[in-house]
mmCIF file with all atom_site columns, C-alpha atoms in Angstrom:
data_model
loop_
_atom_site.group_PDB
_atom_site.id
_atom_site.type_symbol
_atom_site.label_atom_id
_atom_site.label_alt_id
_atom_site.label_comp_id
_atom_site.label_asym_id
_atom_site.label_entity_id
_atom_site.label_seq_id
_atom_site.pdbx_PDB_ins_code
_atom_site.Cartn_x
_atom_site.Cartn_y
_atom_site.Cartn_z
_atom_site.occupancy
_atom_site.B_iso_or_equiv
_atom_site.pdbx_formal_charge
_atom_site.auth_seq_id
_atom_site.auth_comp_id
_atom_site.auth_asym_id
_atom_site.auth_atom_id
_atom_site.pdbx_PDB_model_num
ATOM 1   C CA . UNK S 1 1   ? 22.245  -62.233 24.929  1.00 62.00 ? 28  UNK S CA 1
ATOM 2   C CA . UNK S 1 2   ? 23.122  -63.708 22.052  1.00 69.00 ? 29  UNK S CA 1
ATOM 3   C CA . UNK S 1 3   ? 21.654  -66.014 19.525  1.00 68.00 ? 30  UNK S CA 1
ATOM 4   C CA . UNK S 1 4   ? 24.105  -67.828 17.210  1.00 70.00 ? 31  UNK S CA 1
ATOM 5   C CA . UNK S 1 5   ? 23.701  -70.292 14.175  1.00 68.00 ? 32  UNK S CA 1
ATOM 6   C CA . UNK S 1 6   ? 26.172  -72.589 12.121  1.00 69.00 ? 33  UNK S CA 1
ATOM 7   C CA . UNK S 1 7   ? 26.350  -73.190 8.517   1.00 70.00 ? 34  UNK S CA 1
ATOM 8   C CA . UNK S 1 8   ? 27.871  -76.785 7.879   1.00 72.00 ? 35  UNK S CA 1
ATOM 9   C CA . UNK S 1 9   ? 30.734  -77.486 5.958   1.00 74.00 ? 36  UNK S CA 1
ATOM 10  C CA . UNK S 1 10  ? 28.785  -79.078 3.471   1.00 75.00 ? 37  UNK S CA 1
ATOM 11  C CA . UNK S 1 11  ? 26.460  -76.200 2.808   1.00 73.00 ? 38  UNK S CA 1
ATOM 12  C CA . UNK S 1 12  ? 29.709  -73.793 2.844   1.00 73.00 ? 39  UNK S CA 1
ATOM 13  C CA . UNK S 1 13  ? 31.254  -75.696 -0.111  1.00 77.00 ? 40  UNK S CA 1
ATOM 14  C CA . UNK S 1 14  ? 27.818  -75.562 -1.989  1.00 75.00 ? 41  UNK S CA 1
ATOM 15  C CA . UNK S 1 15  ? 27.553  -72.343 -1.616  1.00 81.00 ? 42  UNK S CA 1
ATOM 16  C CA . UNK S 1 16  ? 30.866  -71.042 -2.551  1.00 83.00 ? 43  UNK S CA 1
ATOM 17  C CA . UNK S 1 17  ? 31.290  -67.359 -3.510  1.00 84.00 ? 44  UNK S CA 1
ATOM 18  C CA . UNK S 1 18  ? 27.657  -66.989 -2.107  1.00 85.00 ? 45  UNK S CA 1
ATOM 19  C CA . UNK S 1 19  ? 28.387  -67.721 1.219   1.00 87.00 ? 46  UNK S CA 1
ATOM 20  C CA . UNK S 1 20  ? 28.787  -64.077 2.651   1.00 87.00 ? 47  UNK S CA 1
ATOM 21  C CA . UNK S 1 21  ? 25.764  -63.119 1.064   1.00 86.00 ? 48  UNK S CA 1
ATOM 22  C CA . UNK S 1 22  ? 24.058  -66.123 2.433   1.00 87.00 ? 49  UNK S CA 1
ATOM 23  C CA . UNK S 1 23  ? 25.393  -65.360 5.927   1.00 89.00 ? 50  UNK S CA 1
ATOM 24  C CA . UNK S 1 24  ? 23.990  -61.753 5.876   1.00 89.00 ? 51  UNK S CA 1
ATOM 25  C CA . UNK S 1 25  ? 20.558  -63.049 4.311   1.00 90.00 ? 52  UNK S CA 1
ATOM 26  C CA . UNK S 1 26  ? 20.171  -65.386 7.546   1.00 91.00 ? 53  UNK S CA 1
ATOM 27  C CA . UNK S 1 27  ? 21.447  -62.749 10.054  1.00 92.00 ? 54  UNK S CA 1
ATOM 28  C CA . UNK S 1 28  ? 19.146  -60.199 8.845   1.00 92.00 ? 55  UNK S CA 1
ATOM 29  C CA . UNK S 1 29  ? 16.237  -63.049 8.754   1.00 93.00 ? 56  UNK S CA 1
ATOM 30  C CA . UNK S 1 30  ? 16.930  -64.246 12.519  1.00 93.00 ? 57  UNK S CA 1
ATOM 31  C CA . UNK S 1 31  ? 17.454  -60.491 13.366  1.00 93.00 ? 58  UNK S CA 1
ATOM 32  C CA . UNK S 1 32  ? 13.753  -59.738 11.791  1.00 94.00 ? 59  UNK S CA 1
ATOM 33  C CA . UNK S 1 33  ? 12.184  -62.894 13.465  1.00 94.00 ? 60  UNK S CA 1
ATOM 34  C CA . UNK S 1 34  ? 13.898  -61.850 16.922  1.00 94.00 ? 61  UNK S CA 1
ATOM 35  C CA . UNK S 1 35  ? 12.326  -58.588 16.566  1.00 94.00 ? 62  UNK S CA 1
ATOM 36  C CA . UNK S 1 36  ? 9.053   -59.605 15.714  1.00 94.00 ? 63  UNK S CA 1
ATOM 37  C CA . UNK S 1 37  ? 8.861   -62.111 18.404  1.00 94.00 ? 64  UNK S CA 1
ATOM 38  C CA . UNK S 1 38  ? 9.889   -59.440 21.163  1.00 94.00 ? 65  UNK S CA 1
ATOM 39  C CA . UNK S 1 39  ? 7.106   -57.419 20.015  1.00 92.00 ? 66  UNK S CA 1
ATOM 40  C CA . UNK S 1 40  ? 4.620   -60.128 20.076  1.00 91.00 ? 67  UNK S CA 1
ATOM 41  C CA . UNK S 1 41  ? 5.635   -60.984 23.579  1.00 91.00 ? 68  UNK S CA 1
ATOM 42  C CA . UNK S 1 42  ? 4.842   -57.500 24.686  1.00 89.00 ? 69  UNK S CA 1
ATOM 43  C CA . UNK S 1 43  ? 1.239   -57.984 23.505  1.00 84.00 ? 70  UNK S CA 1
ATOM 44  C CA . UNK S 1 44  ? -0.504  -59.941 26.418  1.00 73.00 ? 71  UNK S CA 1
ATOM 45  C CA . UNK S 1 45  ? 2.044   -62.987 26.021  1.00 76.00 ? 72  UNK S CA 1
ATOM 46  C CA . UNK S 1 46  ? 4.773   -62.449 28.429  1.00 77.00 ? 73  UNK S CA 1
ATOM 47  C CA . UNK S 1 47  ? 3.590   -59.031 29.373  1.00 80.00 ? 74  UNK S CA 1
ATOM 48  C CA . UNK S 1 48  ? 0.125   -57.487 29.300  1.00 73.00 ? 75  UNK S CA 1
ATOM 49  C CA . UNK S 1 49  ? -0.003  -54.261 27.027  1.00 68.00 ? 76  UNK S CA 1
ATOM 50  C CA . UNK S 1 50  ? -1.105  -51.324 28.840  1.00 73.00 ? 77  UNK S CA 1
ATOM 51  C CA . UNK S 1 51  ? 0.105   -47.820 26.841  1.00 76.00 ? 78  UNK S CA 1
ATOM 52  C CA . UNK S 1 52  ? 2.475   -49.966 24.451  1.00 84.00 ? 79  UNK S CA 1
ATOM 53  C CA . UNK S 1 53  ? 5.437   -47.913 25.203  1.00 88.00 ? 80  UNK S CA 1
ATOM 54  C CA . UNK S 1 54  ? 7.743   -51.069 26.168  1.00 91.00 ? 81  UNK S CA 1
ATOM 55  C CA . UNK S 1 55  ? 6.815   -52.381 22.815  1.00 90.00 ? 82  UNK S CA 1
ATOM 56  C CA . UNK S 1 56  ? 7.061   -49.420 20.577  1.00 91.00 ? 83  UNK S CA 1
ATOM 57  C CA . UNK S 1 57  ? 10.718  -49.300 22.448  1.00 93.00 ? 84  UNK S CA 1
ATOM 58  C CA . UNK S 1 58  ? 11.591  -52.501 20.153  1.00 92.00 ? 85  UNK S CA 1
ATOM 59  C CA . UNK S 1 59  ? 10.474  -50.949 17.309  1.00 88.00 ? 86  UNK S CA 1
ATOM 60  C CA . UNK S 1 60  ? 13.691  -49.678 15.438  1.00 89.00 ? 87  UNK S CA 1
ATOM 61  C CA . UNK S 1 61  ? 15.519  -51.519 12.673  1.00 90.00 ? 88  UNK S CA 1
ATOM 62  C CA . UNK S 1 62  ? 18.333  -54.040 13.874  1.00 91.00 ? 89  UNK S CA 1
ATOM 63  C CA . UNK S 1 63  ? 21.886  -52.472 13.772  1.00 91.00 ? 90  UNK S CA 1
ATOM 64  C CA . UNK S 1 64  ? 23.954  -54.402 11.681  1.00 91.00 ? 91  UNK S CA 1
ATOM 65  C CA . UNK S 1 65  ? 27.778  -54.901 11.960  1.00 90.00 ? 92  UNK S CA 1
ATOM 66  C CA . UNK S 1 66  ? 30.522  -56.066 9.928   1.00 90.00 ? 93  UNK S CA 1
ATOM 67  C CA . UNK S 1 67  ? 30.154  -57.691 6.500   1.00 85.00 ? 94  UNK S CA 1
ATOM 68  C CA . UNK S 1 68  ? 29.909  -61.397 4.962   1.00 81.00 ? 95  UNK S CA 1
ATOM 69  C CA . UNK S 1 69  ? 31.015  -63.909 7.284   1.00 82.00 ? 96  UNK S CA 1
ATOM 70  C CA . UNK S 1 70  ? 31.388  -61.194 10.199  1.00 84.00 ? 97  UNK S CA 1
ATOM 71  C CA . UNK S 1 71  ? 27.857  -60.291 9.885   1.00 87.00 ? 98  UNK S CA 1
ATOM 72  C CA . UNK S 1 72  ? 26.105  -59.690 13.211  1.00 89.00 ? 99  UNK S CA 1
ATOM 73  C CA . UNK S 1 73  ? 23.059  -57.878 14.337  1.00 91.00 ? 100 UNK S CA 1
ATOM 74  C CA . UNK S 1 74  ? 21.828  -55.996 17.579  1.00 92.00 ? 101 UNK S CA 1
ATOM 75  C CA . UNK S 1 75  ? 18.618  -55.379 18.579  1.00 92.00 ? 102 UNK S CA 1
ATOM 76  C CA . UNK S 1 76  ? 17.622  -52.368 21.317  1.00 91.00 ? 103 UNK S CA 1
ATOM 77  C CA . UNK S 1 77  ? 15.004  -51.318 23.323  1.00 92.00 ? 104 UNK S CA 1
ATOM 78  C CA . UNK S 1 78  ? 15.446  -47.288 23.269  1.00 90.00 ? 105 UNK S CA 1
ATOM 79  C CA . UNK S 1 79  ? 13.680  -44.391 25.331  1.00 87.00 ? 106 UNK S CA 1
ATOM 80  C CA . UNK S 1 80  ? 12.653  -47.189 27.966  1.00 89.00 ? 107 UNK S CA 1
ATOM 81  C CA . UNK S 1 81  ? 14.141  -47.463 31.441  1.00 87.00 ? 108 UNK S CA 1
ATOM 82  C CA . UNK S 1 82  ? 12.450  -50.206 32.629  1.00 89.00 ? 109 UNK S CA 1
ATOM 83  C CA . UNK S 1 83  ? 13.168  -52.453 29.474  1.00 92.00 ? 110 UNK S CA 1
ATOM 84  C CA . UNK S 1 84  ? 15.606  -54.608 31.639  1.00 93.00 ? 111 UNK S CA 1
ATOM 85  C CA . UNK S 1 85  ? 13.917  -54.903 34.908  1.00 94.00 ? 112 UNK S CA 1
ATOM 86  C CA . UNK S 1 86  ? 10.887  -56.746 32.911  1.00 93.00 ? 113 UNK S CA 1
ATOM 87  C CA . UNK S 1 87  ? 13.560  -59.590 31.633  1.00 94.00 ? 114 UNK S CA 1
ATOM 88  C CA . UNK S 1 88  ? 15.616  -59.879 34.918  1.00 95.00 ? 115 UNK S CA 1
ATOM 89  C CA . UNK S 1 89  ? 13.482  -58.664 37.508  1.00 96.00 ? 116 UNK S CA 1
ATOM 90  C CA . UNK S 1 90  ? 14.475  -56.401 40.553  1.00 95.00 ? 117 UNK S CA 1
ATOM 91  C CA . UNK S 1 91  ? 13.117  -53.598 42.773  1.00 96.00 ? 118 UNK S CA 1
ATOM 92  C CA . UNK S 1 92  ? 12.068  -50.270 42.155  1.00 94.00 ? 119 UNK S CA 1
ATOM 93  C CA . UNK S 1 93  ? 12.371  -47.602 44.864  1.00 94.00 ? 120 UNK S CA 1
ATOM 94  C CA . UNK S 1 94  ? 11.384  -44.127 44.382  1.00 92.00 ? 121 UNK S CA 1
ATOM 95  C CA . UNK S 1 95  ? 14.188  -41.496 43.447  1.00 89.00 ? 122 UNK S CA 1
ATOM 96  C CA . UNK S 1 96  ? 12.612  -38.124 44.073  1.00 88.00 ? 123 UNK S CA 1
ATOM 97  C CA . UNK S 1 97  ? 10.065  -38.901 46.576  1.00 88.00 ? 124 UNK S CA 1
ATOM 98  C CA . UNK S 1 98  ? 9.482   -40.767 49.612  1.00 92.00 ? 125 UNK S CA 1
ATOM 99  C CA . UNK S 1 99  ? 7.032   -43.289 48.231  1.00 95.00 ? 126 UNK S CA 1
ATOM 100 C CA . UNK S 1 100 ? 5.816   -45.171 45.048  1.00 95.00 ? 127 UNK S CA 1
ATOM 101 C CA . UNK S 1 101 ? 2.246   -44.259 43.988  1.00 95.00 ? 128 UNK S CA 1
ATOM 102 C CA . UNK S 1 102 ? 0.572   -47.285 43.037  1.00 94.00 ? 129 UNK S CA 1
ATOM 103 C CA . UNK S 1 103 ? -2.828  -46.730 41.489  1.00 93.00 ? 130 UNK S CA 1
ATOM 104 C CA . UNK S 1 104 ? -5.689  -49.104 42.627  1.00 93.00 ? 131 UNK S CA 1
ATOM 105 C CA . UNK S 1 105 ? -8.342  -50.288 40.274  1.00 90.00 ? 132 UNK S CA 1
ATOM 106 C CA . UNK S 1 106 ? -10.518 -46.963 40.544  1.00 90.00 ? 133 UNK S CA 1
ATOM 107 C CA . UNK S 1 107 ? -7.916  -45.704 38.464  1.00 90.00 ? 134 UNK S CA 1
ATOM 108 C CA . UNK S 1 108 ? -7.288  -48.134 36.157  1.00 88.00 ? 135 UNK S CA 1
ATOM 109 C CA . UNK S 1 109 ? -8.226  -48.216 32.395  1.00 84.00 ? 136 UNK S CA 1
ATOM 110 C CA . UNK S 1 110 ? -9.416  -51.550 30.779  1.00 76.00 ? 137 UNK S CA 1
ATOM 111 C CA . UNK S 1 111 ? -5.887  -51.729 29.401  1.00 72.00 ? 138 UNK S CA 1
ATOM 112 C CA . UNK S 1 112 ? -4.563  -51.841 32.735  1.00 76.00 ? 139 UNK S CA 1
ATOM 113 C CA . UNK S 1 113 ? -2.799  -48.430 32.241  1.00 80.00 ? 140 UNK S CA 1
ATOM 114 C CA . UNK S 1 114 ? -3.883  -45.688 35.066  1.00 87.00 ? 141 UNK S CA 1
ATOM 115 C CA . UNK S 1 115 ? -6.285  -43.036 34.000  1.00 89.00 ? 142 UNK S CA 1
ATOM 116 C CA . UNK S 1 116 ? -3.876  -40.156 35.384  1.00 91.00 ? 143 UNK S CA 1
ATOM 117 C CA . UNK S 1 117 ? -0.403  -39.503 37.345  1.00 92.00 ? 144 UNK S CA 1
ATOM 118 C CA . UNK S 1 118 ? -0.651  -38.764 41.136  1.00 93.00 ? 145 UNK S CA 1
ATOM 119 C CA . UNK S 1 119 ? 0.359   -35.228 39.944  1.00 94.00 ? 146 UNK S CA 1
ATOM 120 C CA . UNK S 1 120 ? -2.705  -35.025 37.769  1.00 96.00 ? 147 UNK S CA 1
ATOM 121 C CA . UNK S 1 121 ? -5.198  -36.657 40.167  1.00 95.00 ? 148 UNK S CA 1
ATOM 122 C CA . UNK S 1 122 ? -4.290  -34.683 43.266  1.00 95.00 ? 149 UNK S CA 1
ATOM 123 C CA . UNK S 1 123 ? -4.087  -31.122 41.514  1.00 95.00 ? 150 UNK S CA 1
ATOM 124 C CA . UNK S 1 124 ? -7.563  -31.801 39.608  1.00 96.00 ? 151 UNK S CA 1
ATOM 125 C CA . UNK S 1 125 ? -9.298  -34.603 41.375  1.00 94.00 ? 152 UNK S CA 1
ATOM 126 C CA . UNK S 1 126 ? -12.727 -33.446 39.788  1.00 92.00 ? 153 UNK S CA 1
ATOM 127 C CA . UNK S 1 127 ? -11.222 -34.492 36.267  1.00 92.00 ? 154 UNK S CA 1
ATOM 128 C CA . UNK S 1 128 ? -10.953 -37.757 37.687  1.00 91.00 ? 155 UNK S CA 1
ATOM 129 C CA . UNK S 1 129 ? -14.782 -38.002 39.361  1.00 89.00 ? 156 UNK S CA 1
ATOM 130 C CA . UNK S 1 130 ? -13.863 -36.955 42.627  1.00 91.00 ? 157 UNK S CA 1
ATOM 131 C CA . UNK S 1 131 ? -14.859 -33.939 44.960  1.00 89.00 ? 158 UNK S CA 1
ATOM 132 C CA . UNK S 1 132 ? -11.259 -34.318 46.793  1.00 91.00 ? 159 UNK S CA 1
ATOM 133 C CA . UNK S 1 133 ? -8.774  -36.581 47.801  1.00 93.00 ? 160 UNK S CA 1
ATOM 134 C CA . UNK S 1 134 ? -7.132  -37.305 51.228  1.00 92.00 ? 161 UNK S CA 1
ATOM 135 C CA . UNK S 1 135 ? -4.689  -39.456 52.866  1.00 93.00 ? 162 UNK S CA 1
ATOM 136 C CA . UNK S 1 136 ? -4.906  -41.963 55.657  1.00 92.00 ? 163 UNK S CA 1
ATOM 137 C CA . UNK S 1 137 ? -1.543  -43.812 56.611  1.00 94.00 ? 164 UNK S CA 1
ATOM 138 C CA . UNK S 1 138 ? -0.139  -45.442 53.331  1.00 95.00 ? 165 UNK S CA 1
ATOM 139 C CA . UNK S 1 139 ? -3.639  -44.805 51.397  1.00 95.00 ? 166 UNK S CA 1
ATOM 140 C CA . UNK S 1 140 ? -4.826  -42.010 49.569  1.00 95.00 ? 167 UNK S CA 1
ATOM 141 C CA . UNK S 1 141 ? -8.516  -41.984 49.030  1.00 94.00 ? 168 UNK S CA 1
ATOM 142 C CA . UNK S 1 142 ? -10.938 -39.966 46.606  1.00 92.00 ? 169 UNK S CA 1
ATOM 143 C CA . UNK S 1 143 ? -14.117 -38.841 47.570  1.00 91.00 ? 170 UNK S CA 1
ATOM 144 C CA . UNK S 1 144 ? -16.648 -39.343 45.038  1.00 83.00 ? 171 UNK S CA 1
ATOM 145 C CA . UNK S 1 145 ? -18.805 -36.195 43.603  1.00 62.00 ? 172 UNK S CA 1
ATOM 146 C CA . UNK S 1 146 ? -22.321 -36.621 44.045  1.00 63.00 ? 173 UNK S CA 1
ATOM 147 C CA . UNK S 1 147 ? -23.864 -38.675 41.419  1.00 56.00 ? 174 UNK S CA 1
ATOM 148 C CA . UNK S 1 148 ? -20.441 -39.911 40.254  1.00 61.00 ? 175 UNK S CA 1
ATOM 149 C CA . UNK S 1 149 ? -20.093 -43.844 40.073  1.00 65.00 ? 176 UNK S CA 1
ATOM 150 C CA . UNK S 1 150 ? -16.611 -45.463 39.687  1.00 66.00 ? 177 UNK S CA 1
ATOM 151 C CA . UNK S 1 151 ? -14.964 -48.587 39.512  1.00 68.00 ? 178 UNK S CA 1
ATOM 152 C CA . UNK S 1 152 ? -13.183 -50.197 42.439  1.00 69.00 ? 179 UNK S CA 1
ATOM 153 C CA . UNK S 1 153 ? -14.251 -50.821 46.156  1.00 77.00 ? 180 UNK S CA 1
ATOM 154 C CA . UNK S 1 154 ? -16.031 -47.873 47.862  1.00 80.00 ? 181 UNK S CA 1
ATOM 155 C CA . UNK S 1 155 ? -17.742 -47.177 51.005  1.00 80.00 ? 182 UNK S CA 1
ATOM 156 C CA . UNK S 1 156 ? -19.359 -44.713 53.044  1.00 80.00 ? 183 UNK S CA 1
ATOM 157 C CA . UNK S 1 157 ? -17.595 -42.231 55.715  1.00 76.00 ? 184 UNK S CA 1
ATOM 158 C CA . UNK S 1 158 ? -18.255 -38.995 57.698  1.00 72.00 ? 185 UNK S CA 1
ATOM 159 C CA . UNK S 1 159 ? -16.589 -35.953 56.270  1.00 72.00 ? 186 UNK S CA 1
ATOM 160 C CA . UNK S 1 160 ? -17.088 -32.771 57.685  1.00 72.00 ? 187 UNK S CA 1
ATOM 161 C CA . UNK S 1 161 ? -20.138 -34.213 59.194  1.00 73.00 ? 188 UNK S CA 1
ATOM 162 C CA . UNK S 1 162 ? -21.583 -35.250 55.880  1.00 75.00 ? 189 UNK S CA 1
ATOM 163 C CA . UNK S 1 163 ? -21.589 -38.889 54.661  1.00 79.00 ? 190 UNK S CA 1
ATOM 164 C CA . UNK S 1 164 ? -19.702 -38.998 51.728  1.00 82.00 ? 191 UNK S CA 1
ATOM 165 C CA . UNK S 1 165 ? -18.460 -42.187 49.506  1.00 87.00 ? 192 UNK S CA 1
ATOM 166 C CA . UNK S 1 166 ? -14.756 -42.577 49.266  1.00 90.00 ? 193 UNK S CA 1
ATOM 167 C CA . UNK S 1 167 ? -12.759 -44.983 47.396  1.00 92.00 ? 194 UNK S CA 1
ATOM 168 C CA . UNK S 1 168 ? -9.025  -45.798 47.656  1.00 94.00 ? 195 UNK S CA 1
ATOM 169 C CA . UNK S 1 169 ? -6.977  -44.624 44.617  1.00 94.00 ? 196 UNK S CA 1
ATOM 170 C CA . UNK S 1 170 ? -3.315  -44.950 45.712  1.00 96.00 ? 197 UNK S CA 1
ATOM 171 C CA . UNK S 1 171 ? -1.288  -47.233 47.885  1.00 96.00 ? 198 UNK S CA 1
ATOM 172 C CA . UNK S 1 172 ? 2.064   -45.864 48.782  1.00 97.00 ? 199 UNK S CA 1
ATOM 173 C CA . UNK S 1 173 ? 4.897   -48.181 49.128  1.00 97.00 ? 200 UNK S CA 1
ATOM 174 C CA . UNK S 1 174 ? 8.804   -47.775 49.805  1.00 95.00 ? 201 UNK S CA 1
ATOM 175 C CA . UNK S 1 175 ? 9.483   -50.384 46.993  1.00 96.00 ? 202 UNK S CA 1
ATOM 176 C CA . UNK S 1 176 ? 7.974   -52.360 44.554  1.00 95.00 ? 203 UNK S CA 1
ATOM 177 C CA . UNK S 1 177 ? 9.473   -55.801 43.562  1.00 96.00 ? 204 UNK S CA 1
ATOM 178 C CA . UNK S 1 178 ? 9.397   -56.546 39.831  1.00 93.00 ? 205 UNK S CA 1
ATOM 179 C CA . UNK S 1 179 ? 9.421   -60.340 38.849  1.00 94.00 ? 206 UNK S CA 1
ATOM 180 C CA . UNK S 1 180 ? 11.532  -61.562 36.054  1.00 94.00 ? 207 UNK S CA 1
ATOM 181 C CA . UNK S 1 181 ? 9.278   -61.994 33.059  1.00 92.00 ? 208 UNK S CA 1
ATOM 182 C CA . UNK S 1 182 ? 12.095  -63.326 30.694  1.00 94.00 ? 209 UNK S CA 1
ATOM 183 C CA . UNK S 1 183 ? 10.184  -61.872 27.785  1.00 94.00 ? 210 UNK S CA 1
ATOM 184 C CA . UNK S 1 184 ? 13.342  -61.403 25.457  1.00 93.00 ? 211 UNK S CA 1
ATOM 185 C CA . UNK S 1 185 ? 14.757  -64.918 26.711  1.00 93.00 ? 212 UNK S CA 1
ATOM 186 C CA . UNK S 1 186 ? 11.636  -66.565 25.773  1.00 94.00 ? 213 UNK S CA 1
ATOM 187 C CA . UNK S 1 187 ? 11.293  -64.412 22.466  1.00 94.00 ? 214 UNK S CA 1
ATOM 188 C CA . UNK S 1 188 ? 15.035  -66.104 21.573  1.00 93.00 ? 215 UNK S CA 1
ATOM 189 C CA . UNK S 1 189 ? 13.904  -69.573 22.388  1.00 93.00 ? 216 UNK S CA 1
ATOM 190 C CA . UNK S 1 190 ? 10.956  -69.026 20.032  1.00 93.00 ? 217 UNK S CA 1
ATOM 191 C CA . UNK S 1 191 ? 13.559  -67.656 17.361  1.00 93.00 ? 218 UNK S CA 1
ATOM 192 C CA . UNK S 1 192 ? 15.934  -70.556 18.293  1.00 91.00 ? 219 UNK S CA 1
ATOM 193 C CA . UNK S 1 193 ? 13.084  -73.091 17.485  1.00 91.00 ? 220 UNK S CA 1
ATOM 194 C CA . UNK S 1 194 ? 12.457  -71.825 14.027  1.00 91.00 ? 221 UNK S CA 1
ATOM 195 C CA . UNK S 1 195 ? 16.118  -71.148 13.295  1.00 88.00 ? 222 UNK S CA 1
ATOM 196 C CA . UNK S 1 196 ? 16.515  -73.992 10.682  1.00 87.00 ? 223 UNK S CA 1
ATOM 197 C CA . UNK S 1 197 ? 13.817  -72.883 8.571   1.00 91.00 ? 224 UNK S CA 1
ATOM 198 C CA . UNK S 1 198 ? 14.572  -69.378 8.622   1.00 90.00 ? 225 UNK S CA 1
ATOM 199 C CA . UNK S 1 199 ? 18.013  -70.452 7.650   1.00 88.00 ? 226 UNK S CA 1
ATOM 200 C CA . UNK S 1 200 ? 17.253  -72.608 4.730   1.00 87.00 ? 227 UNK S CA 1
ATOM 201 C CA . UNK S 1 201 ? 15.358  -69.690 3.294   1.00 90.00 ? 228 UNK S CA 1
ATOM 202 C CA . UNK S 1 202 ? 17.629  -66.999 3.586   1.00 88.00 ? 229 UNK S CA 1
ATOM 203 C CA . UNK S 1 203 ? 20.180  -69.356 2.028   1.00 87.00 ? 230 UNK S CA 1
ATOM 204 C CA . UNK S 1 204 ? 17.877  -70.428 -0.804  1.00 87.00 ? 231 UNK S CA 1
ATOM 205 C CA . UNK S 1 205 ? 17.195  -66.359 -1.326  1.00 87.00 ? 232 UNK S CA 1
ATOM 206 C CA . UNK S 1 206 ? 20.960  -65.794 -1.580  1.00 84.00 ? 233 UNK S CA 1
ATOM 207 C CA . UNK S 1 207 ? 21.192  -68.646 -3.831  1.00 85.00 ? 234 UNK S CA 1
ATOM 208 C CA . UNK S 1 208 ? 18.008  -67.214 -6.322  1.00 84.00 ? 235 UNK S CA 1
ATOM 209 C CA . UNK S 1 209 ? 19.828  -63.757 -6.180  1.00 79.00 ? 236 UNK S CA 1
ATOM 210 C CA . UNK S 1 210 ? 23.287  -65.084 -7.103  1.00 73.00 ? 237 UNK S CA 1
ATOM 211 C CA . UNK S 1 211 ? 21.663  -66.690 -10.120 1.00 66.00 ? 238 UNK S CA 1
ATOM 212 C CA . UNK S 1 212 ? 19.898  -63.489 -11.324 1.00 63.00 ? 239 UNK S CA 1
#
């Protein structure tokens, strides 16, 4: 995705030798604003922040190419494979397993992130308030430890001749469809709306720097 700007001939003439510096300032201002807007989009605007991993992946400095009139900048998300799918949408399928394990409310924290991975929960259910787990069809249930209360729907069932409280903790699915959130496109649209003021400020800074 590209965000472009134009400096009119009138302004070019007034800047003279300061034009290359002005262009570099404008590119830097727009790049920093785009970075800020993307991170804001990932703070409960277009996407609800969970662990903050996707937001943190945009924390690197803009990568600049060229100088003067050929100046450009690139912003990248690093270390997160799902950055693109939240922008464009798509389908997630399991790679190393038969199913995707989708945690239910019973395993979710207030931020919306799961309290543990499927492997962690299944290998040590006691750490999550369950005495054991079992699967029926495409649902994995947790058996509540005595005296333990938790979130999410639960009900009584007979297990091994004893009445126990069980809670759905994972739904198993062959695929999950992720809608396009367009968090980058929306961020760039907000930058575009502010482009005039950002450009004017960057040009004024170039003029002040040239006068020193």
